[in-house]
Short mmCIF file of C-alpha atoms in Angstrom, two decimals:
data_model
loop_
_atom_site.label_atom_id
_atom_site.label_comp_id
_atom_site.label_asym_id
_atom_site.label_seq_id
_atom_site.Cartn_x
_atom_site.Cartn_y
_atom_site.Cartn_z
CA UNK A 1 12.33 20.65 -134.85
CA UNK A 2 14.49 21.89 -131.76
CA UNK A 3 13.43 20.87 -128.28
CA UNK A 4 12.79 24.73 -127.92
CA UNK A 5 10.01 24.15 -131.10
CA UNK A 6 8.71 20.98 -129.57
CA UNK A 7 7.99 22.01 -125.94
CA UNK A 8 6.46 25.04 -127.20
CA UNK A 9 3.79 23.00 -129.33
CA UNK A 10 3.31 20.22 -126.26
CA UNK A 11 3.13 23.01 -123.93
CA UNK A 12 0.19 24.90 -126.31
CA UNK A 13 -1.56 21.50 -126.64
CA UNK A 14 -1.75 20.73 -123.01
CA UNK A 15 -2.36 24.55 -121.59
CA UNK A 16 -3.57 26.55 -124.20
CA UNK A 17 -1.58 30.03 -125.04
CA UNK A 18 -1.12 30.97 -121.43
CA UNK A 19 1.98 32.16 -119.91
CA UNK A 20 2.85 31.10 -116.40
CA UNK A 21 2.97 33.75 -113.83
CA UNK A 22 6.71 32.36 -112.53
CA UNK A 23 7.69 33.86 -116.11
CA UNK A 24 8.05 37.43 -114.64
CA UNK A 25 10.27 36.38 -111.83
CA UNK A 26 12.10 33.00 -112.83
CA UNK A 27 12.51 33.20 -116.67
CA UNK A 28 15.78 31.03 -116.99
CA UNK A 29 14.04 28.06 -114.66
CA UNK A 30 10.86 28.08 -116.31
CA UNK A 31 12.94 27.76 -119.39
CA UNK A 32 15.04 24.80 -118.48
CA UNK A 33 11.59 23.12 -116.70
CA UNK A 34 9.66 23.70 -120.12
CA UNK A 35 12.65 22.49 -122.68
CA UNK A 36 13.40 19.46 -119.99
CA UNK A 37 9.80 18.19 -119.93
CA UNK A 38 8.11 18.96 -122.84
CA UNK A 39 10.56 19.12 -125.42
CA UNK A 40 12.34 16.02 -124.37
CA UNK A 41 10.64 13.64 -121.98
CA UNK A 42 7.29 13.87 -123.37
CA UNK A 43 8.47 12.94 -126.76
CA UNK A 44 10.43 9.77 -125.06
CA UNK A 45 9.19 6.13 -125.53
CA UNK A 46 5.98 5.36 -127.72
CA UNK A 47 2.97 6.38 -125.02
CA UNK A 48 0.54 8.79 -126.16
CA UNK A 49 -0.56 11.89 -124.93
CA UNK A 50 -3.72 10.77 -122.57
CA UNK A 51 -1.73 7.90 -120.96
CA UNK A 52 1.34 10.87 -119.80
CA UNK A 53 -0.94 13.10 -118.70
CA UNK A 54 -2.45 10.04 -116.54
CA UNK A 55 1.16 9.05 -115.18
CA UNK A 56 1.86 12.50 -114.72
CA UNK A 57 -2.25 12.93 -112.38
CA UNK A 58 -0.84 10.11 -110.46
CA UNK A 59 2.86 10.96 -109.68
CA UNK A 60 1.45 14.47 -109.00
CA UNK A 61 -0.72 12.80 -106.79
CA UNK A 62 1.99 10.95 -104.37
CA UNK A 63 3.87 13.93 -104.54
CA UNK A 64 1.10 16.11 -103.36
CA UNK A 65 2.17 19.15 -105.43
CA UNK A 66 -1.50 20.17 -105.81
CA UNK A 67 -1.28 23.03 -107.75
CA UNK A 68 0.66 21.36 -110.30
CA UNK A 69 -1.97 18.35 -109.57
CA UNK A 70 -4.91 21.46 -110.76
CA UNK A 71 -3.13 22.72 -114.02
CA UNK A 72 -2.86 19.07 -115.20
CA UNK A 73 -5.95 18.29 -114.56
CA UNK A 74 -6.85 20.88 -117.19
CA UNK A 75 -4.16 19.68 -119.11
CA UNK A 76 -5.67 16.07 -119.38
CA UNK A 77 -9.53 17.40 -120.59
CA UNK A 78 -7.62 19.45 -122.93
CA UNK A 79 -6.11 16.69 -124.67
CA UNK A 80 -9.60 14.45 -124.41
CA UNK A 81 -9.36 11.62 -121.91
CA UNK A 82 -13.01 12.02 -119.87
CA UNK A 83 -13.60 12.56 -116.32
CA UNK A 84 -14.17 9.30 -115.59
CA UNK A 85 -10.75 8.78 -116.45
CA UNK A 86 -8.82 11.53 -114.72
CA UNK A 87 -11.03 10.34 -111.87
CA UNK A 88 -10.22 7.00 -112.35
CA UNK A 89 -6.32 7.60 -112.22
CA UNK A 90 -6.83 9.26 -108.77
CA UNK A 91 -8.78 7.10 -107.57
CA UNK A 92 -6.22 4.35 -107.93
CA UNK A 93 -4.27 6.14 -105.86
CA UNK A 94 -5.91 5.51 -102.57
CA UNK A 95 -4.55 1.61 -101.56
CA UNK A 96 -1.02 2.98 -101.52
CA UNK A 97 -1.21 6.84 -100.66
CA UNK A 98 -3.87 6.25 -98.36
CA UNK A 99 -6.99 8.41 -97.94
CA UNK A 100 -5.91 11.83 -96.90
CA UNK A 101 -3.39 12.46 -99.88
CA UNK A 102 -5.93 10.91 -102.33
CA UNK A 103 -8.57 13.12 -101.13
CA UNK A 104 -6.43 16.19 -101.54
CA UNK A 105 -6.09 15.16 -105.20
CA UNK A 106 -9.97 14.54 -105.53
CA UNK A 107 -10.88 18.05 -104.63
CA UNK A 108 -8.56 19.43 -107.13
CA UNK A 109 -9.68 17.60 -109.42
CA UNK A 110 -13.31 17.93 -108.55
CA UNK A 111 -12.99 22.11 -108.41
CA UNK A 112 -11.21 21.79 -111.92
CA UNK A 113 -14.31 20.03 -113.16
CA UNK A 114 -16.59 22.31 -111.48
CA UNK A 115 -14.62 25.56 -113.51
CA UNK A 116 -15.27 23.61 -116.53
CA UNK A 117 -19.14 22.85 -115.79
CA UNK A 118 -18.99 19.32 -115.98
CA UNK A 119 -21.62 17.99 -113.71
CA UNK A 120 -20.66 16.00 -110.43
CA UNK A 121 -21.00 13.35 -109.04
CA UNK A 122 -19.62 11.31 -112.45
CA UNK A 123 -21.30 8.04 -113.28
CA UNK A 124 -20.45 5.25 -110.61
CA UNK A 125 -17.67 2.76 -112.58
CA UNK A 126 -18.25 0.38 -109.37
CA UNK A 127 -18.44 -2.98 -110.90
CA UNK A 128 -18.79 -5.80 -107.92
CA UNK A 129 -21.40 -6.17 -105.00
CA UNK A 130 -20.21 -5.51 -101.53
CA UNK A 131 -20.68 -8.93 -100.78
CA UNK A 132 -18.05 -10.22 -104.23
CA UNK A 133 -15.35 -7.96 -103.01
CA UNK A 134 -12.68 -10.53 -101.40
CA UNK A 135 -13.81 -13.04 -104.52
CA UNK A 136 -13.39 -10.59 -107.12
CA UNK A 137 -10.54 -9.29 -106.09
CA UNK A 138 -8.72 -12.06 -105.46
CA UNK A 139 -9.35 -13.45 -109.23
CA UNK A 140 -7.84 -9.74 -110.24
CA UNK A 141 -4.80 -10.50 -107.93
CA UNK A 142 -4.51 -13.86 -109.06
CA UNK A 143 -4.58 -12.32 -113.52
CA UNK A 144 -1.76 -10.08 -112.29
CA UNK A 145 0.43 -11.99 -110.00
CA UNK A 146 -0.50 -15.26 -110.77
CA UNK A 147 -0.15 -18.38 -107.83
CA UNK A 148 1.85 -16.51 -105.87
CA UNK A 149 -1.02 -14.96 -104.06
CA UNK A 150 -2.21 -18.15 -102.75
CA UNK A 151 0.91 -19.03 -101.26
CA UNK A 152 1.75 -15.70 -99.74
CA UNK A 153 -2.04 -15.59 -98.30
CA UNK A 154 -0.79 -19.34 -96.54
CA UNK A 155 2.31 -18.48 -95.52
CA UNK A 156 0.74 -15.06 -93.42
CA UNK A 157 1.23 -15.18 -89.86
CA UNK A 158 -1.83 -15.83 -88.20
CA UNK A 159 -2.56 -12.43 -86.77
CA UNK A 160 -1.84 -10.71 -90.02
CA UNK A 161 -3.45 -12.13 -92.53
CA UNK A 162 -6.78 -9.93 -91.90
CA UNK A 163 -3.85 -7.79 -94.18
CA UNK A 164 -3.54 -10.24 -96.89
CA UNK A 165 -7.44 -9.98 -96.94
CA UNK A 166 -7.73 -6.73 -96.92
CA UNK A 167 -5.28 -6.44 -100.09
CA UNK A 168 -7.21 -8.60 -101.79
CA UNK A 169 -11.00 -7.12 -100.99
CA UNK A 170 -9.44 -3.44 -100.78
CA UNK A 171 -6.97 -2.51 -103.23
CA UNK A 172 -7.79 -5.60 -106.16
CA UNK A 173 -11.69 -5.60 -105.32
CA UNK A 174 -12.45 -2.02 -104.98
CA UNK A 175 -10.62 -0.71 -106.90
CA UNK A 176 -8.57 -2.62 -110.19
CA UNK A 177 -12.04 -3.89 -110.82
CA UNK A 178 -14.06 -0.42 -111.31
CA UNK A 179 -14.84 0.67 -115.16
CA UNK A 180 -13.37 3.88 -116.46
CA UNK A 181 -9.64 2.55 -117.05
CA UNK A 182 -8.59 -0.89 -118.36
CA UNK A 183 -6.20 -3.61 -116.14
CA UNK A 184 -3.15 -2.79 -118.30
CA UNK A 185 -3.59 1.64 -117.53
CA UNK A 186 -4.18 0.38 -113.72
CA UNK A 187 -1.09 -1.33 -113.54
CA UNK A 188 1.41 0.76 -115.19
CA UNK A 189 -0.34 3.46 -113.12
CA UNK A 190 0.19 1.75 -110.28
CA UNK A 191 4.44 0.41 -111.28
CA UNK A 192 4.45 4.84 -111.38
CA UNK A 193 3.13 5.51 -108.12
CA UNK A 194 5.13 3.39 -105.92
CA UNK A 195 8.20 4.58 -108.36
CA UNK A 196 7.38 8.03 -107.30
CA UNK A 197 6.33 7.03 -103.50
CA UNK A 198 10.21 5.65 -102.67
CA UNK A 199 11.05 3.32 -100.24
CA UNK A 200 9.05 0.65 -101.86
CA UNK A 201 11.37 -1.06 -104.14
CA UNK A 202 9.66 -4.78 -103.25
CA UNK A 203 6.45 -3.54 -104.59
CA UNK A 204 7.82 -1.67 -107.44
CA UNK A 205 9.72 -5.32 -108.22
CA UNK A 206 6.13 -7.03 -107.45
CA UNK A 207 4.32 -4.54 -110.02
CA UNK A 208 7.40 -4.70 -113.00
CA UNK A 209 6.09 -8.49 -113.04
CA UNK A 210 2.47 -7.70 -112.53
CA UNK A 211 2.86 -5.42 -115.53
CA UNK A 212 4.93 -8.00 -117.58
CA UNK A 213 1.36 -10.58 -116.62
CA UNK A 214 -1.08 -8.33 -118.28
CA UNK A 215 0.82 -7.06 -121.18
CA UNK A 216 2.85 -3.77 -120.73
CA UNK A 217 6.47 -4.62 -121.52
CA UNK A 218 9.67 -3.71 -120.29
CA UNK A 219 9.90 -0.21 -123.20
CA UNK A 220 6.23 0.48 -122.09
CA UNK A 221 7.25 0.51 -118.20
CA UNK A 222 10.91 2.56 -119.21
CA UNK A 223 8.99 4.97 -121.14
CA UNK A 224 6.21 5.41 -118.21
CA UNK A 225 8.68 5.98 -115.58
CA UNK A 226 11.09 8.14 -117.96
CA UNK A 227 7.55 9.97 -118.08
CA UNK A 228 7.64 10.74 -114.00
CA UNK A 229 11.10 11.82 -113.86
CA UNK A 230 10.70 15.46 -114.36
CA UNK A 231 8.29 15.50 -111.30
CA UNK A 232 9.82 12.43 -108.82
CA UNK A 233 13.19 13.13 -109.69
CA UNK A 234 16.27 11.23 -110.45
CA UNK A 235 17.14 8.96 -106.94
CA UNK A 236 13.70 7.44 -107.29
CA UNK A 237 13.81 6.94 -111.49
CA UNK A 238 17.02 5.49 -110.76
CA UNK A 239 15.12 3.13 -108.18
CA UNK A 240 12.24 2.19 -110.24
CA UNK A 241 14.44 1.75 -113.30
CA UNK A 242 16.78 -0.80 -111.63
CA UNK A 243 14.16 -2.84 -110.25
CA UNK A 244 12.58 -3.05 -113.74
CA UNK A 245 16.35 -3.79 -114.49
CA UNK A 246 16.80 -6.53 -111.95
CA UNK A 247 13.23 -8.23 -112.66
CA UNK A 248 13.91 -7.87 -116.43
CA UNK A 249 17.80 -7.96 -116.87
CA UNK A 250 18.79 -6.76 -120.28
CA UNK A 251 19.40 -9.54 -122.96
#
């Protein structure tokens, strides 16, 4: 099939038979955006349909382009992953975004749930006792990075390393450790949204290993950030992809 035959089925699978308003006023763009994305990029690479739309909930997410954020949040019910796991994706979100953006993308979310009369609050997926949080999460650090945690924990500067703690308690024990979405999806979620965040090439570098740790490999993490390209653009693709590049050099 052409790309134009391809993006119109992907397009149909993820929104249904609707036509976007922009039609009426910016035909030729809506054109090149629809052939771009769906007939090309989201039949790049080997990930399935449920694991774009998450990459694509999360890079919507850093970008805050909320309406976009809305109409593929629809998208991702329509192709079956569950509520817990759009909410899941979003939630992920939160140690590097901080709280404000990430609760911008929760109320989409939440008011696309609400149109589709699925009941809220969702079942907790918290998993560790408020009192396991620095333990637990340090034991997720530790599957993912491996020893260097310990030593960059030591080598903290005394009045920072309330930091290194709260990494660990924080972002590893409040969040890699909840149900809903396995380590692997957590980590390539997270490689894509400090890809699409810029300016964070160390932790993009950290994260291509992390990923390598738990099992996504280097096609897996090309293909996921491919994914993102049509809505981070090309600098920061090009800025994810040669970190994966220089962490992974090509045989």
């Amino acid at each position: 099939m052409s790309r134009i035959d391809v993006s119109q089925e992907t397009v149909k699978k993820l929104f249904g038979e609707g036509t976007p308003s922009t039609y009426a006023t910016d035909p030729d763009f809506q054109d090149i955006l629809r052939r771009f994305i769906f007939g090309e990029v989201f039949d790049e690479g080997q990930l399935d349909v449920k694991l774009r739309e998450l990459i694509t909930l999360v890079v919507l997410t850093t970008n805050q382009t909320l309406p976009q954020l809305r109409a593929h949040a629809h998208a991702a019910l329509n192709v079956g992953l569950t509520p817990v796991e759009i909410r899941e994706a979003i939630y992920q979100c939160a140690p590097y975004l901080g709280f404000p953006k990430t609760l911008n993308a929760i109320s989409e979310m939440n008011a696309v749930f609400q149109e589709r009369n699925i009941e809220l609050p969702l079942e907790s997926q918290r998993r560790v006792l408020e009192e396991e949080r620095l333990d637990k999460g340090l034991c997720v650090q530790k599957e993912i990075f491996g020893d260097v945690i310990e030593k960059n924990r030591e080598k903290a500067p005394v009045n920072q390393k309330h930091i290194q703690d709260y990494l660990s308690a924080f972002c590893f024990g409040d969040f890699y450790t909840r149900g809903g979405l396995d380590l692997k999806t957590r980590e390539l979620l997270t490689l894509c949204i400090l890809s699409a965040l810029g300016g964070a090439d160390s932790q993009v570098k950290a994260h291509v290993q992390g990923n390598l740790n738990v099992g996504n490999d280097k096609e897996t993490m090309i293909t996921a950030i491919t994914h993102g390209l049509p809505y981070m653009g090309f600098p920061r693709t090009l800025n994810a992809l040669s970190c994966v590049n220089e962490i992974i050099p090509e045989k």
